[in-house]
mmCIF file of N, CA and C in Angstrom:
data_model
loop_
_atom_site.group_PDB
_atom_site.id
_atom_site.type_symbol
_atom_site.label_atom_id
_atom_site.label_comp_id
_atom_site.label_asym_id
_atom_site.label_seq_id
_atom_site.Cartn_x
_atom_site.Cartn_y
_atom_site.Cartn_z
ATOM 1 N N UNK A 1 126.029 91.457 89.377
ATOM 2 C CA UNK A 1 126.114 91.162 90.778
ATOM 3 C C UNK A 1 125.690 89.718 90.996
ATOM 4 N N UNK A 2 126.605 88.946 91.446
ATOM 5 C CA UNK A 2 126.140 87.444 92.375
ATOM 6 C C UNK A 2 125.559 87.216 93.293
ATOM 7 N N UNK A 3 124.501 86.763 93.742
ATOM 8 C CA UNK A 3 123.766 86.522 94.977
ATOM 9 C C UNK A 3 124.709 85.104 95.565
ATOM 10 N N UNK A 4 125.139 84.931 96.625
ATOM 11 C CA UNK A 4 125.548 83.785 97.192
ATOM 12 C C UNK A 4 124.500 82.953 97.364
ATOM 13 N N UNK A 5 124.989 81.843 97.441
ATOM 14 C CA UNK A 5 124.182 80.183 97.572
ATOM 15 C C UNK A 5 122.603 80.353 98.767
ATOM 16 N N UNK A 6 123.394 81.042 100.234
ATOM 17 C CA UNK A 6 122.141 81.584 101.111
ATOM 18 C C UNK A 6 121.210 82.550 100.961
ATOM 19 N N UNK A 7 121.853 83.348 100.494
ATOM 20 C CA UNK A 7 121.118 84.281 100.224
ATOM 21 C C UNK A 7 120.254 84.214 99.250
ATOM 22 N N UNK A 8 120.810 83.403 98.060
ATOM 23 C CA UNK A 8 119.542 82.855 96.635
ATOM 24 C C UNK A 8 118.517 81.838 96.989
ATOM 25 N N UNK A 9 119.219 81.167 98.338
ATOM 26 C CA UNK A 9 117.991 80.013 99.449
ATOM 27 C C UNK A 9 116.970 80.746 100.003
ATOM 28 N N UNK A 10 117.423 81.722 100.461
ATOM 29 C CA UNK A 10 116.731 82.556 101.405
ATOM 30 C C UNK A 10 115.898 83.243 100.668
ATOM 31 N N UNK A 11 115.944 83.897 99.035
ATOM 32 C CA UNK A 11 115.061 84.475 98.726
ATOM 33 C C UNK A 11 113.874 83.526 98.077
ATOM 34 N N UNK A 12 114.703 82.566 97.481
ATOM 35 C CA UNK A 12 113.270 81.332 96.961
ATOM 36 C C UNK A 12 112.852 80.983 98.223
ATOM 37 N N UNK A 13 113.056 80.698 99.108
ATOM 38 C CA UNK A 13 112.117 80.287 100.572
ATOM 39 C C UNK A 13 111.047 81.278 100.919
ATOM 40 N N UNK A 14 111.519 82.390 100.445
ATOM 41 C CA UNK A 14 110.310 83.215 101.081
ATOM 42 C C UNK A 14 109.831 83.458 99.950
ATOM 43 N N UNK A 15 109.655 83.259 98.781
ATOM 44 C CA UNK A 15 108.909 83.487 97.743
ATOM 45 C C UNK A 15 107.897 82.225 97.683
ATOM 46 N N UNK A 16 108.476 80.928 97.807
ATOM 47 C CA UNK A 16 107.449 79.766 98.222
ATOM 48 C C UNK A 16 106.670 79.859 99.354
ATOM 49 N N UNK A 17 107.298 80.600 100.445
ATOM 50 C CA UNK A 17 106.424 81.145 101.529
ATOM 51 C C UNK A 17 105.546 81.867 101.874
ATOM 52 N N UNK A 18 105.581 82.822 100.718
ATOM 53 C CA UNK A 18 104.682 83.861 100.591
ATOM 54 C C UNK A 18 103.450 83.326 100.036
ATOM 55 N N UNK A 19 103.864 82.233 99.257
ATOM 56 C CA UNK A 19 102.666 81.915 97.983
ATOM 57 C C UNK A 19 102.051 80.883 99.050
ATOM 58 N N UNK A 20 102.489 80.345 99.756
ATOM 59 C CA UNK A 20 101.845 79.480 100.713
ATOM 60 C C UNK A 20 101.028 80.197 101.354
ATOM 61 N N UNK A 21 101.363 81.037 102.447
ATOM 62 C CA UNK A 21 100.677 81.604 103.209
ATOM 63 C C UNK A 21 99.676 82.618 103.034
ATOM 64 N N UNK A 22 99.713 83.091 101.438
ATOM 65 C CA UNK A 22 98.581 84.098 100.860
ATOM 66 C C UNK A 22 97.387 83.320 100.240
ATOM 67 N N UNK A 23 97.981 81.956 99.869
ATOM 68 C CA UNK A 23 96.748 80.820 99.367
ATOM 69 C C UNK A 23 96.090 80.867 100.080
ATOM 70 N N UNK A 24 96.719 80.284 101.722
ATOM 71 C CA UNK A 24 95.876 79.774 102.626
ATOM 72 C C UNK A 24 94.692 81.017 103.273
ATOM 73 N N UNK A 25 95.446 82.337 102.947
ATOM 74 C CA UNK A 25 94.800 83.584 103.404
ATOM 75 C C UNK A 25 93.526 83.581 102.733
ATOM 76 N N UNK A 26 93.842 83.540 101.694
ATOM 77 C CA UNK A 26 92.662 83.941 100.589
ATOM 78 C C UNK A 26 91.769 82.830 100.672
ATOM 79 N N UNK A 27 91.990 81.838 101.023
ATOM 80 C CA UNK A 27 90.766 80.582 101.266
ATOM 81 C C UNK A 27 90.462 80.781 102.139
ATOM 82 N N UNK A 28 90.796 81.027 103.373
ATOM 83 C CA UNK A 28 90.121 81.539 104.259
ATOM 84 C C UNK A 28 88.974 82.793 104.078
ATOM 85 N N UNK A 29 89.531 83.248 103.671
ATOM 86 C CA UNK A 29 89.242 84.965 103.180
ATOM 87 C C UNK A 29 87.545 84.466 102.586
ATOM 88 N N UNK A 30 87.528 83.684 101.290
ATOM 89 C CA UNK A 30 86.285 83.511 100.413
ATOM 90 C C UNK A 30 85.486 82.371 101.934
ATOM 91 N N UNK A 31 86.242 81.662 102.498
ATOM 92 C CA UNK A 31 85.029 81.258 103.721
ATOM 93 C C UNK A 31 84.935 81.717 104.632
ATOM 94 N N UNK A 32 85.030 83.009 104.843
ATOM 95 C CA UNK A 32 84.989 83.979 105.709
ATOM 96 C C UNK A 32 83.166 83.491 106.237
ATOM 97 N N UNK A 33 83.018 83.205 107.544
ATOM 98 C CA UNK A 33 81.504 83.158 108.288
ATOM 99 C C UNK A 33 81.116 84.428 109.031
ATOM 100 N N UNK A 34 82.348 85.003 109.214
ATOM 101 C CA UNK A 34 81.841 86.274 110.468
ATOM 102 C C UNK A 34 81.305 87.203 110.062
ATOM 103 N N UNK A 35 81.267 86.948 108.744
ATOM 104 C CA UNK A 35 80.617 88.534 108.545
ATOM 105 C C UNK A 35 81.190 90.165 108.048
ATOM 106 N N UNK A 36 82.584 89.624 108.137
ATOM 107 C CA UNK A 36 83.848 90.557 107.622
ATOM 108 C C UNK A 36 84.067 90.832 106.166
ATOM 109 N N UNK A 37 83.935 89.468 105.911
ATOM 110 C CA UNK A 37 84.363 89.597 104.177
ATOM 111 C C UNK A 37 82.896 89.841 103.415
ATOM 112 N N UNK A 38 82.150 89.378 103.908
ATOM 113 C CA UNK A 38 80.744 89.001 102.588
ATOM 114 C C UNK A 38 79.718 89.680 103.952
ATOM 115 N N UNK A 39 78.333 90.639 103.098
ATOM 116 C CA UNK A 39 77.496 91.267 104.105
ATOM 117 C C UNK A 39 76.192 90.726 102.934
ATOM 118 N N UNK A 40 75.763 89.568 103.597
ATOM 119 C CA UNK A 40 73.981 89.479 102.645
ATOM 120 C C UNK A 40 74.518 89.084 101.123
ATOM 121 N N UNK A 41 75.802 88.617 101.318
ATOM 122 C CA UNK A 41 76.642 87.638 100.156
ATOM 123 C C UNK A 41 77.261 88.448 99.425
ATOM 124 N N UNK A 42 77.579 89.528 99.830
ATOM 125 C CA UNK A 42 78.511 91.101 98.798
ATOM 126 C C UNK A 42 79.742 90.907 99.956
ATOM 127 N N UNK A 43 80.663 91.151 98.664
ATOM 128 C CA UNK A 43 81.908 91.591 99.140
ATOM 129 C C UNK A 43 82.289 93.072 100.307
ATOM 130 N N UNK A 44 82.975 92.851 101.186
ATOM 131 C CA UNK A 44 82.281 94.243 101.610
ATOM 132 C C UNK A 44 83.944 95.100 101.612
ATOM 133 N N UNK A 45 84.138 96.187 101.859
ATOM 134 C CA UNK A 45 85.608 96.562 101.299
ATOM 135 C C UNK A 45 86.612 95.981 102.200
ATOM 136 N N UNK A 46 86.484 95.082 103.326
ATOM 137 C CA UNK A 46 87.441 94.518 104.333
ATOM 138 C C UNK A 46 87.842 93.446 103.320
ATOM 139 N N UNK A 47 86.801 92.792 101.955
ATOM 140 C CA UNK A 47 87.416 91.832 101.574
ATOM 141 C C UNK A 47 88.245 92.330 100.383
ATOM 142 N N UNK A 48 88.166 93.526 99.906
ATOM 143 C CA UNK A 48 88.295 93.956 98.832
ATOM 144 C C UNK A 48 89.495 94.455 99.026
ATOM 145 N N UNK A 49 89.722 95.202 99.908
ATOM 146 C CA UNK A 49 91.340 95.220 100.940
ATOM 147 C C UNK A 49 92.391 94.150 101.104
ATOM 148 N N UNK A 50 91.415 93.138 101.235
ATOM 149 C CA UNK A 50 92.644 92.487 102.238
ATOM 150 C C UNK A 50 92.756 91.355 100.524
ATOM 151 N N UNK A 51 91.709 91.409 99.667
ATOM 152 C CA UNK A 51 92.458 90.850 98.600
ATOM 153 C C UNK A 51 93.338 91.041 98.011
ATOM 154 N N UNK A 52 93.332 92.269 97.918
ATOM 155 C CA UNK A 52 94.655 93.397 97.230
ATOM 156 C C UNK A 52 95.774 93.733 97.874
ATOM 157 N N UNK A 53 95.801 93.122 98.897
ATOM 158 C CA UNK A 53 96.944 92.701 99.744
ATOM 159 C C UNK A 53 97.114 91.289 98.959
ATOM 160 N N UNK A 54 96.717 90.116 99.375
ATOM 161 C CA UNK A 54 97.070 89.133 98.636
ATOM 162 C C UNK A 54 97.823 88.919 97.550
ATOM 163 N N UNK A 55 97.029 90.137 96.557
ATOM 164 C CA UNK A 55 97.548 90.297 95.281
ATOM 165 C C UNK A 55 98.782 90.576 95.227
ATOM 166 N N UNK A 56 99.055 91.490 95.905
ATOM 167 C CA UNK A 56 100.464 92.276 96.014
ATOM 168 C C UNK A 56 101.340 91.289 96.357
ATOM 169 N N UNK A 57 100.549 90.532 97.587
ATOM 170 C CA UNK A 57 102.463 90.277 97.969
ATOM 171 C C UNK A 57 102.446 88.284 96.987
ATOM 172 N N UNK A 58 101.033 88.380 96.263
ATOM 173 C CA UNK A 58 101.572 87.251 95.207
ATOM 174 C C UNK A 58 102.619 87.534 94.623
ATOM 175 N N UNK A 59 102.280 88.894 93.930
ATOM 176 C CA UNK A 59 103.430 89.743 92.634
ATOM 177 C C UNK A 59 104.422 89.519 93.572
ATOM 178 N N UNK A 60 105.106 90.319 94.711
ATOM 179 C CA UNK A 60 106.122 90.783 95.413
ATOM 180 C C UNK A 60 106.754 89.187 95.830
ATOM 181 N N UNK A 61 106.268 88.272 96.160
ATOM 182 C CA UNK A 61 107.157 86.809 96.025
ATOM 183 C C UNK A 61 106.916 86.039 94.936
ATOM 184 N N UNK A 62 106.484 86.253 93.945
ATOM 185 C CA UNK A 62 107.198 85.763 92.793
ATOM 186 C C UNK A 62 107.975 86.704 92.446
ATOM 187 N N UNK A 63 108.454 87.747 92.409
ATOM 188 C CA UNK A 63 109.481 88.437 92.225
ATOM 189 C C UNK A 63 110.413 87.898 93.119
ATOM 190 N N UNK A 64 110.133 87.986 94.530
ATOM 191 C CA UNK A 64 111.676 87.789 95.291
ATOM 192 C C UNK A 64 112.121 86.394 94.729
ATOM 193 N N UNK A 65 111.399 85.251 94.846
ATOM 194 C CA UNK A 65 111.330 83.608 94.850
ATOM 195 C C UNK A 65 112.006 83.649 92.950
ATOM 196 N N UNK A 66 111.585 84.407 92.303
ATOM 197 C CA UNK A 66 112.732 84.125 90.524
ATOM 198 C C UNK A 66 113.724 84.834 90.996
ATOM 199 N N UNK A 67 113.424 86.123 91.639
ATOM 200 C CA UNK A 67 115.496 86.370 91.765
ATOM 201 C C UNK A 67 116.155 85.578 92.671
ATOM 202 N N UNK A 68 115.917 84.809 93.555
ATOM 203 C CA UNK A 68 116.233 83.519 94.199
ATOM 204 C C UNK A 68 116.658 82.755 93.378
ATOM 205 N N UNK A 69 115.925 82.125 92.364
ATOM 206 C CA UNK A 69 115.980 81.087 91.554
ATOM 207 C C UNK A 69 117.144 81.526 90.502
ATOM 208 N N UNK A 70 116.835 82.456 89.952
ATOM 209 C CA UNK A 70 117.709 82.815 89.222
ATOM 210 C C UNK A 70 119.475 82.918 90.014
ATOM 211 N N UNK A 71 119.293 83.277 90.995
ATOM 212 C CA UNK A 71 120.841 83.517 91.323
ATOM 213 C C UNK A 71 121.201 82.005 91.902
ATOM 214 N N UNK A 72 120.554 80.998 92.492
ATOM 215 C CA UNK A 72 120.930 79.342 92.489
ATOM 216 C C UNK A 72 120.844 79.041 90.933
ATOM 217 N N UNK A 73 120.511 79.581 89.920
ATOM 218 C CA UNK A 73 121.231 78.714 88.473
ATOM 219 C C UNK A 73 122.135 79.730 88.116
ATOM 220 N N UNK A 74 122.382 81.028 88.601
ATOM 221 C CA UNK A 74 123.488 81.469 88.110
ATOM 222 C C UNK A 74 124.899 80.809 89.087
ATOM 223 N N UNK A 75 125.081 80.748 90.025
ATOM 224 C CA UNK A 75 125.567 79.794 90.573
ATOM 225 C C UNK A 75 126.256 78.606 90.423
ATOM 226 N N UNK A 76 125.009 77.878 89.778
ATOM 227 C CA UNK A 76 125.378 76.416 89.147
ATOM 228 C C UNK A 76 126.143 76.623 88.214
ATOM 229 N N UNK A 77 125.800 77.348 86.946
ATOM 230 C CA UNK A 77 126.382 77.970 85.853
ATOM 231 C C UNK A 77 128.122 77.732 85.710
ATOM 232 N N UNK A 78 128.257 78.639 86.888
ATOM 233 C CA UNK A 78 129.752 79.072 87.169
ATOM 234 C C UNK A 78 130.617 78.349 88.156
ATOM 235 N N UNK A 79 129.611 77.264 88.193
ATOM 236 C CA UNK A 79 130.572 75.888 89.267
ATOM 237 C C UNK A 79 131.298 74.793 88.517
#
């Protein structure tokens, strides 16, 4: 199966997007002040949650963002 030119844009965009916006999460996340993430300097399970979210959707856009990539060089390939 061929992914077209947009559609292989569209999935590396949101795979670079994802990785953007889960960085910035997770730095936030470790300077968390309110009291949400860290209780008396322990992790407390709001951070332990919402890391494993992070985690996930790291895995889940580098997956989408290489089958992106991959279907713009399969593409090229056959031009």
């Amino acid at each position: 199966m061929k992914l077209s030119r947009p559609v292989s844009m569209f999935l590396l965009a949101f795979g670079v997007w994802s990785w953007f916006i889960w960085v910035t999460f997770v730095k936030n996340l470790v300077k968390d002040g309110s009291g949400l993430a860290f209780e008396d300097g322990d992790p407390t399970a709001y951070f332990w949650v919402h890391l494993l979210l992070a985690v996930v959707s790291f895995v889940l856009g580098t997956v989408v963002g290489v089958i992106g990539l991959r279907g713009l060089r399969a593409l090229r390939r056959t031009s």
